[in-house]
Coordinates of C-alpha atoms in Angstrom, one line a residue:
X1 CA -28.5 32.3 -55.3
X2 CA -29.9 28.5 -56.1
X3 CA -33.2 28.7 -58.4
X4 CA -32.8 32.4 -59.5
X5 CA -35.6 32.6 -62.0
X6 CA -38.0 30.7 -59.7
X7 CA -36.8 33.0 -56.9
X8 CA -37.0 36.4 -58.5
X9 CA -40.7 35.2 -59.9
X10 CA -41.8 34.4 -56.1
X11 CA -40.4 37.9 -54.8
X12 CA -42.3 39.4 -57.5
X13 CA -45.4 37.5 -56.8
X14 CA -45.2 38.0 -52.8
X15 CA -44.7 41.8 -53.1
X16 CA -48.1 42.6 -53.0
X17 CA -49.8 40.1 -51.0
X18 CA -46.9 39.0 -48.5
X19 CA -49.6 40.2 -45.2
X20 CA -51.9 37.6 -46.3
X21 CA -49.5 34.6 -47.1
X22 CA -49.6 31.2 -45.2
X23 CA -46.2 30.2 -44.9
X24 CA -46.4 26.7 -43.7
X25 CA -47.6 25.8 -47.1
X26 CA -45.2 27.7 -49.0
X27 CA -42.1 25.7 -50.7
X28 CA -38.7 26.6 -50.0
X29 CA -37.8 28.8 -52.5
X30 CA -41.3 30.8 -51.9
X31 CA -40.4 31.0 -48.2
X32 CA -37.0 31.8 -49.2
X33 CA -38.6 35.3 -51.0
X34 CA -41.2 35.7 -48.5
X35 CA -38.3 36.1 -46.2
X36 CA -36.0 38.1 -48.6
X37 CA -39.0 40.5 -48.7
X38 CA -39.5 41.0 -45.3
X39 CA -35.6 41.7 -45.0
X40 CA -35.8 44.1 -47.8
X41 CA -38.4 46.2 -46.1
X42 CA -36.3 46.4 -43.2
X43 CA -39.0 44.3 -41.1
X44 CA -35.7 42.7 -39.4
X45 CA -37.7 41.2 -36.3
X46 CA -40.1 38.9 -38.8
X47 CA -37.3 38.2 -41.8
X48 CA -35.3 36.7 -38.0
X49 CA -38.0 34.5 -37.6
X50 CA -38.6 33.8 -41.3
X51 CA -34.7 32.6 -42.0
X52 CA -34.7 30.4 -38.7
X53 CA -37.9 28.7 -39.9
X54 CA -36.3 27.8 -43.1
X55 CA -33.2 26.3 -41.5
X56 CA -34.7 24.1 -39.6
X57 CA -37.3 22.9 -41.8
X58 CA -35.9 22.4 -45.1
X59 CA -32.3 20.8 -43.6
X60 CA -30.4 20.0 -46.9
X61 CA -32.3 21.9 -49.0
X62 CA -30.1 24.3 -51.6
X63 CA -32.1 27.6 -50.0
X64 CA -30.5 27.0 -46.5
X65 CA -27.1 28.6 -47.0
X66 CA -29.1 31.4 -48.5
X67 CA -31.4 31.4 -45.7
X68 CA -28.1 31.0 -43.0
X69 CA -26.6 34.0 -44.7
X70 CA -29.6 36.6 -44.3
X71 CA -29.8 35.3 -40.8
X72 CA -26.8 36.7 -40.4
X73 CA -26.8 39.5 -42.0
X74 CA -30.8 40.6 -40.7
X75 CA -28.5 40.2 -37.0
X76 CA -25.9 42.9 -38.2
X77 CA -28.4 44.9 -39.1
X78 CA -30.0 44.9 -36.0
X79 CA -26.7 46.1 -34.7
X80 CA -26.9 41.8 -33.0
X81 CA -23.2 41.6 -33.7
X82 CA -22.0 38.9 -31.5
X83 CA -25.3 36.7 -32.3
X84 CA -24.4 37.8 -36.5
X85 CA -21.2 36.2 -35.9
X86 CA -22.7 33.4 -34.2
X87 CA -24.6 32.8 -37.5
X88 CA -21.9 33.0 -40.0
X89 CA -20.0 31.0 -38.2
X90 CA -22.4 28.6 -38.9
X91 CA -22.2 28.9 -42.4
X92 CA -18.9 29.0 -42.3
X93 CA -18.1 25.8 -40.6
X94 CA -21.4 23.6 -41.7
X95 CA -21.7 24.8 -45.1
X96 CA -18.1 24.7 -46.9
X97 CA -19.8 24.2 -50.1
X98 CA -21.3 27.4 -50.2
X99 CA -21.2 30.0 -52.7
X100 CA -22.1 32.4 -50.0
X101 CA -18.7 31.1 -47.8
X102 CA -16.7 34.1 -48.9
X103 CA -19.2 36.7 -48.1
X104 CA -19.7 34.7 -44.7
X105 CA -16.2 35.2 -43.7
X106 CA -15.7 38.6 -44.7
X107 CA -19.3 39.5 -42.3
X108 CA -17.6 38.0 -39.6
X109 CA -14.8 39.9 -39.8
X110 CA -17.2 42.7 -40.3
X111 CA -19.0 41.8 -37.0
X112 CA -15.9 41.9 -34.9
X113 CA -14.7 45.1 -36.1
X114 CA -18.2 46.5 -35.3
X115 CA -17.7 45.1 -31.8
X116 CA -14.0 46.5 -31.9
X117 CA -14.0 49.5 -28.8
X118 CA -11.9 52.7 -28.3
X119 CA -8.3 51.8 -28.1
X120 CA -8.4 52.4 -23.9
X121 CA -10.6 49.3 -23.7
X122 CA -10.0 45.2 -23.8
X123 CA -9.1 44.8 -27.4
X124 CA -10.7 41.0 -27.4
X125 CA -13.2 42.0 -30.7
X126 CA -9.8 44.0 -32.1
X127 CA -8.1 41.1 -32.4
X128 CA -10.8 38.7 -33.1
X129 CA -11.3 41.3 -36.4
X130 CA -7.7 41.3 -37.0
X131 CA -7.7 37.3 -37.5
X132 CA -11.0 37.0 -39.1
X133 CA -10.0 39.4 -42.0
X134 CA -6.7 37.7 -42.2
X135 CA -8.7 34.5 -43.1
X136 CA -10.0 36.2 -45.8
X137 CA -7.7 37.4 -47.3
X138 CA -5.6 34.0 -47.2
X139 CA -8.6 32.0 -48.1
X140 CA -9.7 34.4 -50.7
X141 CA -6.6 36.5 -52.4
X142 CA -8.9 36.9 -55.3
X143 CA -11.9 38.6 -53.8
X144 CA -12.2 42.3 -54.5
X145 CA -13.4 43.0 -51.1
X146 CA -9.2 41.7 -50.5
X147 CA -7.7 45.4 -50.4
X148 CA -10.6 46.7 -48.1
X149 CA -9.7 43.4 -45.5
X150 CA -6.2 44.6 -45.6
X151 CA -7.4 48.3 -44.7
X152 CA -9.3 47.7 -41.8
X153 CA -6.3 45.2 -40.7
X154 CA -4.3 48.2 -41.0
X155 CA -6.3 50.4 -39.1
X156 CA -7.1 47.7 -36.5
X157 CA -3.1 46.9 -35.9
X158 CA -2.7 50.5 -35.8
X159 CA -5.5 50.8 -32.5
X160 CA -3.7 48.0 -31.0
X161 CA -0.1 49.9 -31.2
X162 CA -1.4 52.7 -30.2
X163 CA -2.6 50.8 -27.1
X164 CA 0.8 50.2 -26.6
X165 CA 2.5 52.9 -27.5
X166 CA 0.1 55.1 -24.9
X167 CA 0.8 52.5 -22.2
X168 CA 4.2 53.1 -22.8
X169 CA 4.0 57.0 -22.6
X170 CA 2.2 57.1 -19.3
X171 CA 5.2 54.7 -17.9
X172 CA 7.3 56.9 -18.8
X173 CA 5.7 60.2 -17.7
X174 CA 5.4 58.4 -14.2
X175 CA 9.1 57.8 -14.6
X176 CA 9.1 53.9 -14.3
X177 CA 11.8 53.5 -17.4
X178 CA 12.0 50.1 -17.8
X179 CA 8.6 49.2 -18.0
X180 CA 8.3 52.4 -20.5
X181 CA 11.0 50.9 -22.4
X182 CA 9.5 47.5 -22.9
X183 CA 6.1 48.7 -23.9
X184 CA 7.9 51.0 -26.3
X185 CA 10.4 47.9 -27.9
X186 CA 6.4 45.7 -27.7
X187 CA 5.8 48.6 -30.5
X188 CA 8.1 48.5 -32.1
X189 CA 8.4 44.2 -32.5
X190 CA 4.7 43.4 -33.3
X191 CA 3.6 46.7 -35.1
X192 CA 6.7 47.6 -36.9
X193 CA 4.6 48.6 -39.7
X194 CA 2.2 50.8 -37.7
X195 CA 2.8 54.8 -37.5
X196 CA 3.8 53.8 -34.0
X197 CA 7.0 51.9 -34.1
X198 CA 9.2 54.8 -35.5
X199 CA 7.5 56.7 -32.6
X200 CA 8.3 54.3 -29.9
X201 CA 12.0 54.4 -31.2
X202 CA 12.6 57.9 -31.2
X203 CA 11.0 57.9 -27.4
X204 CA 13.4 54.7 -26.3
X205 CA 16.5 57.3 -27.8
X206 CA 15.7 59.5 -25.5
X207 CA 15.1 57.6 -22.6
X208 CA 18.6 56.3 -23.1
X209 CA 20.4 59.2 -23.6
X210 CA 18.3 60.9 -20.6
X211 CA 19.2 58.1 -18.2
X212 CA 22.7 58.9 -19.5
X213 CA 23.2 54.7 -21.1
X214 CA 24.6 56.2 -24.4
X215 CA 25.5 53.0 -25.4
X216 CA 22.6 51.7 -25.9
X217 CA 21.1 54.8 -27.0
X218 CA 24.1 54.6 -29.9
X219 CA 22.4 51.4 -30.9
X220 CA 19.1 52.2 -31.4
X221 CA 19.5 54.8 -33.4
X222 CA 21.9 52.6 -35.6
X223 CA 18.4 50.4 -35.7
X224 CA 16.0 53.9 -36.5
X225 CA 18.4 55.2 -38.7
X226 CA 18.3 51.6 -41.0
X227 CA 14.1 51.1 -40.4
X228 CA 13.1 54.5 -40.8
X229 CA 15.1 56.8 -43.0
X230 CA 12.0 58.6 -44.5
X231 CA 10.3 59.3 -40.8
X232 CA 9.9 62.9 -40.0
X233 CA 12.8 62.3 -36.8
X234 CA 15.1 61.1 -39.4
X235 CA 17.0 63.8 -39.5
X236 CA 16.8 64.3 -35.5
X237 CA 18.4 61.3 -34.8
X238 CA 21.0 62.0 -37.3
X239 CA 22.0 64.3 -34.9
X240 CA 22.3 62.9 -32.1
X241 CA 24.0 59.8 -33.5
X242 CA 26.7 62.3 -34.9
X243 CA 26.5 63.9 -31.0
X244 CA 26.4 60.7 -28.9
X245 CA 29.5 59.4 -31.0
X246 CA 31.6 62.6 -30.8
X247 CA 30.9 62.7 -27.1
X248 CA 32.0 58.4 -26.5
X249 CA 35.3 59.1 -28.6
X250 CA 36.0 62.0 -26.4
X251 CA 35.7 60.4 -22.9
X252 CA 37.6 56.9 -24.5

């Protein structure tokens, strides 16, 4: 933060008397603590209006990123996760000199994942996550918060296939093939890294050979056996590729 010394003197200072300061005559690295203390005893609904009051009084000062930041981040911990975005966003795109620009983008990301919902519902925040890490990690490779961004991606493509896959499942158990079958190849294109896409592939073998289009079944396993040789159906589909082509040499 901008004027360390002067700032950790003023939080000192303000510890034991912060009930009885007047803040309109405080300068803007006293405010600045005054707020910081406030947000540090978890007295989220006064730090709110503390951080506001700095933004728009001291425009241009160097404590207003500092003061845009906490704003955020006194929202996300009031569980305010669309309104923390809000503010971060602000950061992000008014403040690009900021030292506090990484940490801005990865609480945004952080906000959307929050908002993210069980996998059965509109996956608007999923995605919104997805793309907000993603910016992190491209505009910060360095950061060590990197491998933890590519986690939750992980996770977060992984709730998305999963959407997929289970739409795919239910098509299939209602017997409407084709639409099962393009759920299942949806998988398997956009989340070909996900636990999912191996999954989908062994299901779109069977519907194949089930519907008796051995063909085609013959082909996708060429494509399982080449993606996925360490998948626990390896070895399954093995078989059947060694079954499917014994039985189309024997009615050629």
């Amino acid at each position: 933060m901008k004027n360390i010394i002067i700032f950790l003197f003023s939080v000192f200072f303000l510890a034991g008397c912060a009930a009885s300061i007047d803040t309109a005559n405080l300068s803007p690295e006293d405010r600045l603590a005054y707020a910081m203390k406030l947000y540090q005893d978890e007295d989220y609904e006064e730090a709110v209006k503390e951080f506001e009051a700095i933004v728009l009084q001291f425009p241009g000062n160097a404590v207003v990123d500092d003061a845009q930041y906490y704003l955020g981040m006194t929202r996300f911990q009031r569980k305010e996760y669309i309104l923390s975005a809000y503010e971060f966003s602000k950061l992000i795109n008014n403040m690009a000199g900021s030292d506090l620009l990484s940490q801005a983008q990865y609480q945004l990301a952080e906000c959307y994942y929050e908002l993210s919902p069980d996998y059965s519902l509109d996956q608007k925040y999923t995605r919104k996550a997805i793309s907000e890490f993603q910016s992190f990690v491209d505009f910060f490779p360095t950061d060590a918060r990197v491998k933890e961004a590519e986690s939750k991606i992980k996770e977060l493509n992984n709730k998305l296939a999963y959407k997929e896959y289970s739409n795919a499942y239910i098509y299939e158990r209602m017997e409407y093939y084709n639409a099962a079958l393009s759920y299942y190849n949806n998988v398997i294109d956009t989340y070909y890294d996900s636990q999912y896409a191996p999954m989908a592939m062994y299901n779109r073998i069977n519907i194949f050979i089930n519907r008796d289009r051995d063909k085609e079944a013959l082909a996708e396993i060429n494509k399982f056996i080449e993606r996925f040789p360490n998948d626990k159906n390896y070895s399954k589909v093995v078989e059947l590729k060694n079954s499917l082509e014994k039985q189309l040499s024997i009615n050629k």
